[in-house]
Coordinates of C-alpha atoms and ligand atoms in Angstrom, one line a residue:
X1 CA -21.4 32.4 -63.6
X2 CA -18.3 34.5 -64.2
X3 CA -15.2 32.4 -64.1
X4 CA -13.2 32.7 -60.9
X5 CA -9.4 32.8 -61.2
X6 CA -7.8 29.3 -60.9
X7 CA -6.5 29.9 -57.3
X8 CA -10.0 30.8 -56.1
X9 CA -11.9 27.9 -57.6
X10 CA -9.3 25.3 -56.7
X11 CA -9.3 22.5 -54.2
X12 CA -5.6 22.2 -53.3
X13 CA -3.8 19.2 -52.0
X14 CA -0.4 19.2 -50.2
X15 CA 1.9 16.4 -51.2
X16 CA 4.7 16.1 -48.5
X17 CA 7.1 14.5 -50.9
X18 CA 9.2 12.3 -48.5
X19 CA 6.0 10.6 -47.3
X20 CA 3.6 10.3 -50.2
X21 CA 4.6 7.3 -52.2
X22 CA 7.8 5.6 -53.6
X23 CA 7.8 4.1 -57.1
X24 CA 11.5 3.5 -57.6
X25 CA 12.8 0.6 -55.5
X26 CA 15.3 0.5 -52.7
X27 CA 18.3 0.5 -55.1
X28 CA 17.3 3.7 -57.0
X29 CA 18.8 6.7 -55.3
X30 CA 20.0 7.1 -51.7
X31 CA 17.9 6.6 -48.7
X32 CA 17.6 9.5 -46.2
X33 CA 20.9 9.7 -44.2
X34 CA 19.0 11.8 -41.7
X35 CA 16.6 8.9 -41.1
X36 CA 19.2 6.1 -40.8
X37 CA 19.3 5.5 -44.6
X38 CA 15.6 4.5 -44.7
X39 CA 13.4 5.1 -47.7
X40 CA 11.5 8.2 -48.6
X41 CA 8.9 8.7 -51.2
X42 CA 9.9 10.0 -54.6
X43 CA 8.6 12.1 -57.6
X44 CA 7.8 8.9 -59.6
X45 CA 5.7 7.8 -56.6
X46 CA 3.7 11.0 -56.8
X47 CA 3.2 10.5 -60.5
X48 CA 2.1 6.9 -59.9
X49 CA -0.8 8.2 -57.7
X50 CA -2.1 11.0 -59.9
X51 CA -5.2 8.9 -60.7
X52 CA -6.1 8.9 -57.1
X53 CA -5.9 12.7 -56.9
X54 CA -7.8 13.2 -60.2
X55 CA -10.6 10.9 -59.0
X56 CA -10.7 12.8 -55.7
X57 CA -11.2 16.0 -57.6
X58 CA -8.0 17.8 -56.7
X59 CA -7.2 20.9 -58.9
X60 CA -3.8 21.9 -57.5
X61 CA -1.0 19.7 -56.1
X62 CA 1.5 21.5 -53.8
X63 CA 4.8 19.7 -53.7
X64 CA 6.9 20.3 -50.6
X65 CA 10.7 20.8 -51.2
X66 CA 12.3 18.1 -53.4
X67 CA 15.5 20.0 -54.0
X68 CA 19.0 18.8 -53.1
X69 CA 19.4 19.2 -49.3
X70 CA 21.3 17.7 -46.4
X71 CA 17.8 17.2 -44.8
X72 CA 18.5 18.9 -41.5
X73 CA 14.9 20.2 -41.8
X74 CA 13.8 17.5 -44.3
X75 CA 14.2 19.6 -47.4
X76 CA 13.4 23.1 -46.0
X77 CA 17.2 23.5 -45.9
X78 CA 17.9 23.8 -49.7
X79 CA 21.4 23.3 -51.1
X80 CA 20.4 23.9 -54.7
X81 CA 17.2 25.5 -55.8
X82 CA 17.3 24.4 -59.4
X83 CA 17.7 20.6 -59.2
X84 CA 16.1 17.5 -57.7
X85 CA 17.4 15.6 -54.6
X86 CA 18.6 12.2 -55.9
X87 CA 16.7 10.6 -53.1
X88 CA 13.5 11.9 -54.8
X89 CA 14.5 11.4 -58.4
X90 CA 15.7 13.7 -61.3
X91 CA 14.7 16.8 -63.2
X92 CA 13.3 14.5 -65.9
X93 CA 11.1 12.8 -63.2
X94 CA 9.8 16.3 -62.3
X95 CA 9.1 17.1 -66.0
X96 CA 7.2 13.9 -66.4
X97 CA 5.2 14.4 -63.3
X98 CA 4.3 18.0 -64.3
X99 CA 3.2 16.8 -67.8
X100 CA 1.1 13.9 -66.5
X101 CA -0.6 16.2 -64.0
X102 CA -1.3 18.8 -66.7
X103 CA -2.7 16.1 -68.9
X104 CA -5.2 15.2 -66.2
X105 CA -6.2 18.8 -65.8
X106 CA -4.4 19.4 -62.5
X107 CA -1.9 22.2 -61.8
X108 CA 1.3 21.8 -59.8
X109 CA 2.9 24.3 -57.4
X110 CA 6.1 23.8 -55.5
X111 CA 7.7 25.2 -52.3
X112 CA 10.0 28.2 -52.7
X113 CA 12.1 28.6 -49.6
X114 CA 13.4 32.2 -49.7
X115 CA 14.0 33.1 -46.1
X116 CA 17.0 30.8 -45.7
X117 CA 19.2 28.3 -47.5
X118 CA 21.0 25.2 -46.2
X119 CA 24.4 25.9 -44.6
X120 CA 25.7 23.6 -47.3
X121 CA 24.4 25.8 -50.2
X122 CA 27.4 27.1 -52.2
X123 CA 26.2 30.6 -51.5
X124 CA 26.7 30.2 -47.8
X125 CA 29.9 28.1 -48.1
X126 CA 31.3 31.1 -50.0
X127 CA 29.9 33.7 -47.7
X128 CA 31.3 31.8 -44.7
X129 CA 34.8 31.5 -46.2
X130 CA 35.9 35.0 -45.4
X131 CA 34.6 38.4 -44.4
X132 CA 35.8 39.6 -47.8
X133 CA 33.9 37.0 -49.8
X134 CA 31.7 38.6 -52.6
X135 CA 28.7 36.7 -51.2
X136 CA 29.4 37.5 -47.5
X137 CA 26.6 40.1 -47.5
X138 CA 24.0 37.6 -49.0
X139 CA 23.5 36.5 -45.4
X140 CA 22.9 38.4 -42.1
X141 CA 26.2 38.9 -40.2
X142 CA 26.8 40.9 -37.0
X143 CA 29.9 41.7 -34.9
X144 CA 29.9 41.1 -31.2
X145 CA 31.4 38.9 -28.6
X146 CA 31.0 35.2 -28.7
X147 CA 29.3 35.3 -25.3
X148 CA 26.4 37.6 -26.3
X149 CA 24.2 37.2 -29.4
X150 CA 23.4 40.5 -31.2
X151 CA 19.7 40.4 -30.0
X152 CA 17.3 38.3 -28.0
X153 CA 15.6 36.5 -30.9
X154 CA 15.1 32.8 -30.5
X155 CA 15.3 30.1 -33.2
X156 CA 12.4 27.8 -34.1
X157 CA 12.9 24.1 -33.1
X158 CA 15.9 24.7 -30.8
X159 CA 14.5 27.5 -28.6
X160 CA 18.1 28.7 -28.4
X161 CA 19.4 32.0 -29.9
X162 CA 18.6 32.8 -33.5
X163 CA 22.3 33.4 -33.9
X164 CA 25.4 31.2 -34.4
X165 CA 28.9 32.4 -33.8
X166 CA 31.2 31.6 -36.7
X167 CA 34.5 30.9 -35.1
X168 CA 36.6 31.2 -38.3
X169 CA 35.5 34.7 -39.3
X170 CA 34.6 36.0 -35.8
X171 CA 31.0 37.1 -36.5
X172 CA 27.4 35.9 -35.7
X173 CA 25.0 34.8 -38.5
X174 CA 21.3 34.9 -38.2
X175 CA 18.9 31.9 -38.5
X176 CA 15.3 32.1 -37.6
X177 CA 15.3 28.3 -37.8
X178 CA 18.1 25.7 -37.3
X179 CA 21.8 26.8 -37.3
X180 CA 21.9 24.7 -40.6
X181 CA 19.4 27.2 -42.1
X182 CA 21.1 30.6 -42.3
X183 CA 18.8 33.5 -43.3
X184 CA 19.4 35.2 -46.6
X185 CA 19.8 39.0 -46.6
X186 CA 17.0 40.3 -48.7
X187 CA 18.3 43.9 -48.3
X188 CA 20.9 42.9 -50.8
X189 CA 19.5 43.3 -54.3
X190 CA 21.7 40.4 -55.6
X191 CA 19.8 38.0 -53.3
X192 CA 16.5 39.1 -54.8
X193 CA 17.9 38.7 -58.3
X194 CA 19.2 35.2 -57.6
X195 CA 16.0 34.1 -56.0
X196 CA 13.8 35.6 -58.7
X197 CA 16.0 33.6 -61.2
X198 CA 14.9 30.5 -59.3
X199 CA 11.3 31.5 -59.8
X200 CA 11.9 32.0 -63.5
X201 CA 13.7 28.6 -63.8
X202 CA 10.6 26.7 -62.5
X203 CA 7.9 28.8 -64.2
X204 CA 9.8 28.4 -67.5
X205 CA 9.6 24.7 -67.0
X206 CA 5.8 25.0 -66.7
X207 CA 5.3 25.0 -63.0
X208 CA 2.0 26.7 -62.1
X209 CA 3.1 28.7 -59.0
X210 CA 4.7 28.5 -55.6
X211 CA 3.9 28.0 -51.9
X212 CA 6.2 30.5 -50.3
X213 CA 7.8 29.3 -47.1
X214 CA 7.8 31.7 -44.1
X215 CA 7.3 34.6 -46.6
X216 CA 6.6 37.2 -43.9
X217 CA 10.1 36.5 -42.6
X218 CA 12.2 37.6 -45.5
X219 CA 12.3 41.4 -44.9
X220 CA 14.0 42.4 -41.7
X221 CA 14.3 45.7 -39.8
X222 CA 17.9 46.6 -40.5
X223 CA 18.3 47.6 -36.9
X224 CA 17.5 44.0 -35.8
X225 CA 16.0 45.4 -32.5
X226 CA 15.4 43.2 -29.5
X227 CA 12.0 41.5 -29.4
X228 CA 9.6 42.9 -26.8
X229 CA 10.1 41.2 -23.4
X230 CA 6.8 39.2 -23.5
X231 CA 7.6 37.9 -27.0
X232 CA 11.3 37.2 -26.5
X233 CA 10.9 33.5 -26.0
X234 CA 8.7 33.0 -29.0
X235 CA 10.5 31.9 -32.2
X236 CA 11.1 35.1 -34.2
X237 CA 10.0 33.4 -37.3
X238 CA 6.4 33.7 -36.0
X239 CA 6.8 37.4 -35.2
X240 CA 8.9 39.0 -37.8
X241 CA 6.5 41.3 -39.8
X242 CA 8.7 44.0 -41.4
X243 CA 7.2 46.5 -43.8
X244 CA 9.9 46.0 -46.4
X245 CA 8.7 42.5 -47.2
X246 CA 5.7 44.0 -49.0
X247 CA 7.9 45.8 -51.6
X248 CA 9.6 42.5 -52.4
X249 CA 6.2 40.8 -52.7
X250 CA 4.9 43.4 -55.2
X251 CA 7.9 42.8 -57.4
X252 CA 7.5 39.1 -57.1
X253 CA 3.8 39.3 -58.0
X254 CA 4.7 41.3 -61.1
X255 CA 7.1 38.7 -62.2
X256 CA 4.6 35.8 -61.7
X257 CA 1.8 37.7 -63.4
X258 CA 4.0 38.3 -66.4
X259 CA 3.6 34.6 -67.2
X260 CA 0.5 33.3 -68.9
X261 CA -2.1 30.8 -67.5
X262 CA -2.9 32.1 -64.1
X263 CA 0.3 31.2 -62.2
X264 CA -0.1 32.0 -58.5
X265 CA 1.5 32.4 -55.1
X266 CA 0.2 31.1 -51.8
X267 CA 2.2 32.4 -48.9
X268 CA 2.9 30.8 -45.6
X269 CA 2.3 33.9 -43.4
X270 CA 2.9 32.4 -40.0
X271 CA 1.6 35.3 -38.0
X272 CA -1.2 34.1 -35.8
X273 CA -3.5 37.0 -36.6
X274 CA -6.0 37.1 -39.5
X275 CA -5.7 40.9 -39.7
X276 CA -2.0 40.7 -40.1
X277 CA -2.2 37.9 -42.7
X278 CA -4.7 40.0 -44.7
X279 CA -2.1 42.7 -45.3
X280 CA 0.0 40.2 -47.3
X281 CA -2.6 40.3 -50.1
X282 CA -1.7 44.0 -50.6
X283 CA -4.2 45.7 -52.9
X284 CA -4.5 42.6 -55.0
X285 CA -0.8 43.2 -55.9
X286 CA 1.0 40.9 -53.4
X287 CA 0.1 37.3 -52.6
X288 CA -2.8 35.7 -54.5
X289 CA -3.5 33.6 -51.4
X290 CA -2.1 33.4 -47.8
X291 CA -2.4 30.7 -45.2
X292 CA -4.3 31.8 -42.2
X293 CA -3.4 29.5 -39.3
X294 CA -5.6 30.7 -36.4
X295 CA -8.5 28.3 -37.5
X296 CA -6.0 25.4 -37.6
X297 CA -5.2 26.1 -33.9
X298 CA -8.9 26.4 -32.9
X299 CA -10.3 23.6 -30.8
X300 CA -13.2 21.4 -32.2
X301 CA -15.9 23.7 -30.7
X302 CA -18.7 25.5 -32.4
X303 CA -18.1 28.8 -30.6
X304 CA -14.3 28.8 -31.5
X305 CA -15.0 28.1 -35.1
X306 CA -17.8 30.7 -35.3
X307 CA -15.3 33.3 -34.0
X308 CA -12.6 32.2 -36.5
X309 CA -14.9 32.3 -39.5
X310 CA -16.4 35.7 -38.5
X311 CA -12.8 37.1 -38.2
X312 CA -12.1 36.0 -41.7
X313 CA -15.3 37.5 -43.0
X314 CA -14.6 40.8 -41.1
X315 CA -10.9 41.2 -41.7
X316 CA -10.5 39.8 -45.2
X317 CA -13.9 40.4 -46.8
X318 CA -13.8 44.2 -47.0
X319 CA -10.4 44.2 -48.8
X320 CA -11.3 41.3 -51.1
X321 CA -8.6 39.1 -49.7
X322 CA -9.7 35.6 -50.7
X323 CA -9.4 33.2 -47.7
X324 CA -7.7 29.8 -47.5
X325 CA -8.7 27.0 -45.1
X326 CA -6.3 24.4 -43.7
X327 CA -7.0 21.8 -41.0
X328 CA -3.8 19.7 -41.4
X329 CA -0.3 20.0 -42.8
X330 CA 3.2 18.6 -42.3
X331 CA 4.0 20.9 -39.4
X332 CA 1.2 20.0 -37.0
X333 CA -0.5 16.9 -35.6
X334 CA -3.3 15.8 -38.0
X335 CA -6.7 17.2 -37.2
X336 CA -8.3 13.9 -36.5
X337 CA -5.6 13.3 -33.9
X338 CA -6.0 16.9 -32.5
X339 CA -9.8 16.6 -32.3
X340 CA -9.6 13.5 -30.1
X341 CA -9.3 10.7 -32.7
X342 CA -12.9 9.9 -33.7
X343 CA -13.6 9.4 -37.3
X344 CA -17.0 10.9 -37.0
X345 CA -15.3 14.3 -36.1
X346 CA -12.9 13.9 -39.0
X347 CA -15.9 13.5 -41.3
X348 CA -17.7 16.4 -39.9
X349 CA -14.5 18.5 -40.2
X350 CA -14.3 17.6 -43.9
X351 CA -17.8 19.0 -44.5
X352 CA -16.7 22.2 -42.7
X353 CA -13.4 22.5 -44.7
X354 CA -15.0 22.0 -48.0
X355 CA -18.0 24.3 -47.6
X356 CA -16.3 27.5 -46.3
X357 CA -15.8 30.6 -48.4
X358 CA -12.2 30.3 -49.7
X359 CA -9.7 27.9 -51.1
X360 CA -9.3 24.7 -49.1
X361 CA -6.0 22.9 -48.7
X362 CA -6.1 19.2 -48.0
X363 CA -3.1 17.5 -46.5
X364 CA -2.2 14.1 -48.0
X365 CA -3.9 11.2 -46.2
X366 CA -6.6 13.3 -44.5
X367 CA -9.0 11.9 -47.1
X368 CA -8.2 8.5 -45.6
X369 CA -8.9 9.8 -42.1
X370 CA -5.4 9.1 -41.1
X371 CA -4.3 9.5 -37.5
X372 CA -0.7 10.5 -36.6
X373 CA 1.8 7.6 -36.3
X374 CA 3.1 6.7 -32.9
X375 CA 6.9 7.2 -33.2
X376 CA 9.1 5.1 -31.0
X377 CA 12.1 7.0 -29.5
X378 CA 14.6 5.3 -31.8
X379 CA 12.7 6.4 -34.9
X380 CA 12.4 10.1 -34.0
X381 CA 14.1 12.2 -36.7
X382 CA 12.7 15.7 -36.7
X383 CA 14.1 18.3 -34.2
X384 CA 10.7 20.0 -34.4
X385 CA 8.7 16.9 -33.2
X386 CA 6.6 16.7 -36.4
X387 CA 7.3 13.0 -37.3
X388 CA 3.8 11.7 -36.4
X389 CA 1.9 13.6 -39.1
X390 CA 4.6 12.8 -41.7
X391 CA 4.1 9.0 -41.6
X392 CA 4.1 7.4 -45.0
X393 CA 0.7 7.2 -46.8
X394 CA -0.5 3.6 -47.0
X395 CA -1.9 2.9 -50.5
X396 CA -2.5 -0.8 -50.5
X397 CA -3.3 -3.4 -47.8
X398 CA -0.2 -5.5 -48.8
X399 CA 2.9 -5.5 -46.5
X400 CA 4.6 -2.6 -48.4
X401 CA 1.4 -0.6 -48.7
X402 CA 2.1 0.2 -52.3
X403 CA 5.6 1.6 -51.7
X404 CA 8.3 0.1 -53.9
X405 CA 11.4 -1.1 -52.1
X406 CA 10.1 -1.1 -48.5
X407 CA 10.3 -4.9 -48.5
X408 CA 14.1 -4.5 -48.4
X409 CA 14.6 -1.2 -46.6
X410 CA 12.1 0.3 -44.1
X411 CA 10.3 3.6 -45.0
X412 CA 11.8 6.6 -43.4
X413 CA 9.1 6.8 -40.7
X414 CA 6.8 4.1 -39.3
X415 CA 3.3 3.6 -40.9
X416 CA 0.3 5.3 -39.3
X417 CA -2.2 3.2 -37.3
X418 CA -4.6 0.7 -39.0
X419 CA -2.7 0.8 -42.3
X420 CA -3.9 -2.7 -43.2
X421 CA -7.5 -1.5 -43.4
X422 CA -7.1 2.3 -43.6
X423 CA -5.4 2.6 -46.9
X424 CA -6.4 4.1 -50.3
X425 CA -7.3 0.8 -52.0
X426 CA -9.5 -0.6 -49.2
X427 CA -11.3 2.7 -48.7
X428 CA -11.9 3.2 -52.4
X429 CA -13.7 -0.1 -52.5
X430 CA -16.1 1.1 -49.8
X431 CA -18.6 3.7 -50.9
X432 CA -19.4 4.6 -47.3
X433 CA -15.8 5.4 -46.5
X434 CA -14.4 8.8 -45.5
X435 CA -12.5 8.8 -48.8
X436 CA -15.8 8.7 -50.7
X437 CA -17.2 11.5 -48.5
X438 CA -14.3 13.8 -49.5
X439 CA -14.9 12.9 -53.2
X440 CA -18.6 13.7 -52.9
X441 CA -18.0 17.0 -51.2
X442 CA -15.4 18.1 -53.7
X443 CA -17.8 17.1 -56.5
X444 CA -20.7 19.0 -55.0
X445 CA -18.5 22.1 -54.5
X446 CA -17.5 22.0 -58.1
X447 CA -21.1 21.9 -59.3
X448 CA -22.4 24.6 -56.9
X449 CA -21.7 28.3 -57.5
X450 CA -22.9 29.0 -53.9
X451 CA -20.3 26.6 -52.4
X452 CA -17.5 27.8 -54.7
X453 CA -17.9 31.5 -54.5
X454 CA -21.2 32.5 -52.7
X455 CA -21.4 34.7 -49.7
X456 CA -21.3 33.1 -46.2
X457 CA -24.1 33.8 -43.8
X458 CA -24.6 32.4 -40.3
X459 CA -27.9 30.8 -39.4
X460 CA -29.5 30.4 -35.9
X461 CA -28.6 27.1 -34.3
X462 CA -28.1 25.5 -30.8
X463 CA -24.9 26.3 -29.0
X464 CA -23.0 23.2 -30.1
X465 CA -24.0 23.6 -33.7
X466 CA -22.6 25.8 -36.4
X467 CA -25.1 26.4 -39.2
X468 CA -24.6 28.7 -42.2
X469 CA -25.7 29.2 -45.7
X470 CA -23.7 29.9 -48.9
X471 CA -25.6 31.9 -51.5
X472 CA -25.0 32.8 -55.0
X473 CA -27.9 34.0 -57.2
X474 CA -30.5 31.2 -57.1
X475 CA -28.1 28.7 -55.6
X476 CA -28.4 28.3 -51.9
X477 CA -26.7 25.6 -49.8
X478 CA -27.1 25.2 -46.1
X479 CA -24.4 23.6 -44.0
X480 CA -25.0 22.2 -40.5
X481 CA -22.0 21.1 -38.4
X482 CA -22.8 19.5 -35.0
X483 CA -19.7 19.8 -32.8
X484 CA -21.5 18.2 -29.9
X485 CA -22.0 14.6 -28.8
X486 CA -25.8 14.7 -28.8
X487 CA -28.2 14.8 -31.6
X488 CA -29.2 18.4 -32.3
X489 CA -32.4 19.9 -33.5
X490 CA -32.0 22.7 -36.1
X491 CA -35.1 24.6 -37.4
X492 CA -34.6 25.7 -41.0
X493 CA -37.0 27.1 -43.5
X494 CA -38.4 24.1 -45.3
X495 CA -37.9 22.2 -48.5
X496 CA -34.3 21.3 -48.1
X497 CA -32.8 17.9 -49.2
X498 CA -29.8 16.3 -47.7
X499 CA -27.1 16.4 -50.4
X500 CA -24.0 15.1 -48.5
X501 CA -24.1 13.9 -44.9
X502 CA -20.9 13.1 -43.1
X503 CA -22.3 9.8 -41.8
X504 CA -23.9 9.0 -45.2
X505 CA -27.4 8.9 -43.5
X506 CA -30.4 10.3 -45.3
X507 CA -28.6 11.5 -48.4
X508 CA -31.1 12.3 -51.1
X509 CA -34.0 12.5 -48.5
X510 CA -35.8 15.7 -47.4
X511 CA -34.1 17.2 -44.3
X512 CA -35.9 16.1 -41.2
X513 CA -34.8 18.9 -38.7
X514 CA -32.0 17.3 -36.8
X515 CA -28.4 16.2 -37.2
X516 CA -26.6 13.4 -35.4
X517 CA -23.8 13.7 -32.8
X518 CA -20.5 14.8 -34.2
X519 CA -22.1 14.8 -37.7
X520 CA -22.5 17.4 -40.4
X521 CA -24.6 17.8 -43.6
X522 CA -24.9 19.9 -46.7
X523 CA -28.5 20.7 -47.6
X524 CA -29.8 22.3 -50.8
Ligands
NOJ601 C1 7.7 26.2 -42.7 C2 7.6 24.8 -43.2 O1 6.3 24.4 -43.4 C3 8.4 23.9 -42.1 O2 8.2 22.6 -42.4 C4 9.8 24.4 -42.1 O3 10.5 23.7 -41.1 C5 9.9 25.9 -41.8 N1 9.0 26.6 -42.6 C6 11.3 26.3 -42.1 O4 11.6 26.3 -43.5

C-alpha cells in the first residue's frame, strides 16, 4: 500500500493543557488567577501520561495554548507567542515533552492563535499607547462616535458589539471575541512577518505542525461592511469568510512545507458549511486538514449522520480534500453528554468516529467515556459557558486522581462524575471497558488499509441503522451503527466475522445478522 502522508494516516488527540494532568505540585508555578488561584495541569503532566497515549495508539498530540496569557479566554488570549506560561511550566519542559513524544513515535502540534492577541500583549500595549505608535496599525482601529460602533458585528461570548471604544486615543478597536482579545490586522505585512516568525520559532524547535485557531477569521474585508440583517446577531467569528485569507494560507503552507518531515496544518474553520470548509484546502496548497463542525452538531440519529457523511463525500471528495472527524473538543459539551448520557451510545459513537474516511480527532477523556462535570455557580470561570467539558481528567482512583498538588489546592475545575471508578487506571485494568474499545478500534484501523484510506460506500440498512463499507483493494470492512434503542436486523452478504463490537459481544464470531440496541460493530 502506498504510504499516506502523516496527517492522513494519523489518529489525533487533543490535549487541553489546563485540564489534562499536573505533575509539578502546588508550589511549582502559580495557580490560575482566573480560577481563584486553583491548580491547572502542566506540560510535565502531559509528559507523565505519554505512555497512556502511546498504548492507546495516538499518532499526533495537539496541545492547546500553553503560552503566557492573562487567561481571559484560558490561553486563547496570548501575551507572548514564544514562551511558556509559568502556570504550565517552562520552555525546557516543552522541549522534554516534545523529545519524549518523538521517542515514542508520536508527533506534537500546538495551537497558533493568529486572529487576535491578548490585550496585554506588548504589541497591543504599544498600539494602544497612541495613534502615532509604530504598531498602531497592527490592530484594526476605526474612527467614530463612542455611541455607535463602526458596524453591526457581534463578539463571541459576550453577544455585545465586536468593538470596544478606546477612551484614551478616541477610536474603536475590533475583537471578534472578548474585548481582551483584540484582532490583529493581517492586511499589514508586518503582522504576517511577525506571526510567521512565531511559526518558525516552534518549527525550528522540532514541533510537527499547528492547529490554527479561527483561521478563516484572519483576513477581513477592508470595508468592514455590516453583516446581513439575518446574521447580525451571530458572532462574526463564525461568519467572516474573506477571500484574502486564502492568499495568506498559501504563503503559510509554503513556509511549513519548506521544513522536512511532513509538518502539517489543521485549521479551525468555524464556518458551519462543509462546502465552505472545503475551500480552505485550496488546490492542495492551503490547509492540510480543516475541522468540519456540522457533524459535531448533528444529533445522534442515523438519518442526520447519513446526510453529514454524504455531504463530506460529495463536497470534499471531488477536490481531494481529506476530511477530519471530531465528536468532542474543549468548546462544546462532550458527545456522551450531548447524546443523552448513555455509555452504550458513547461506545457506538467511537466505532463511527474511528471508521469514517478521514483523520479522527479525539478529545482527552472521551476514551474514558467521560461526561461533562456539573459546575456549581461559584466555580464557573468561562464567559463562554464551556467549563463542563474542561473538567480535569481523572487518572487514578485515589483522592487526587493522579494530579500532583491537588491535595493542597483544588484543581481549577471540579472533577467529572464517577471519577472514583471512571478513571484511566481502573478502566485500563478492565478489558471490557470503553478505554479498551478505543484501543482495539485504533489498532484495527492501523492494520487495515480499508479503514485507513479506503473508499466509503453506504449499504442498505433499516432506518435507525447506518451501515457502510470501507474498501481498499482486497481489504473490505463493514461497519454497522445502530442509533436506535431496539435490536436491528441487517442483511449482509455472508462470510463476515465480528472484529470489534462496541459492547464486546461476539467478537471473533461469524456475524449473525443483527446488532443490539445503541450498539455498533466492525465486520471483516
Ligand atoms: C476557538 C477556540 O477553540 C476557543 O476555545 C477560543 O475561545 C476561540 N477560538 C478564540 O480564540
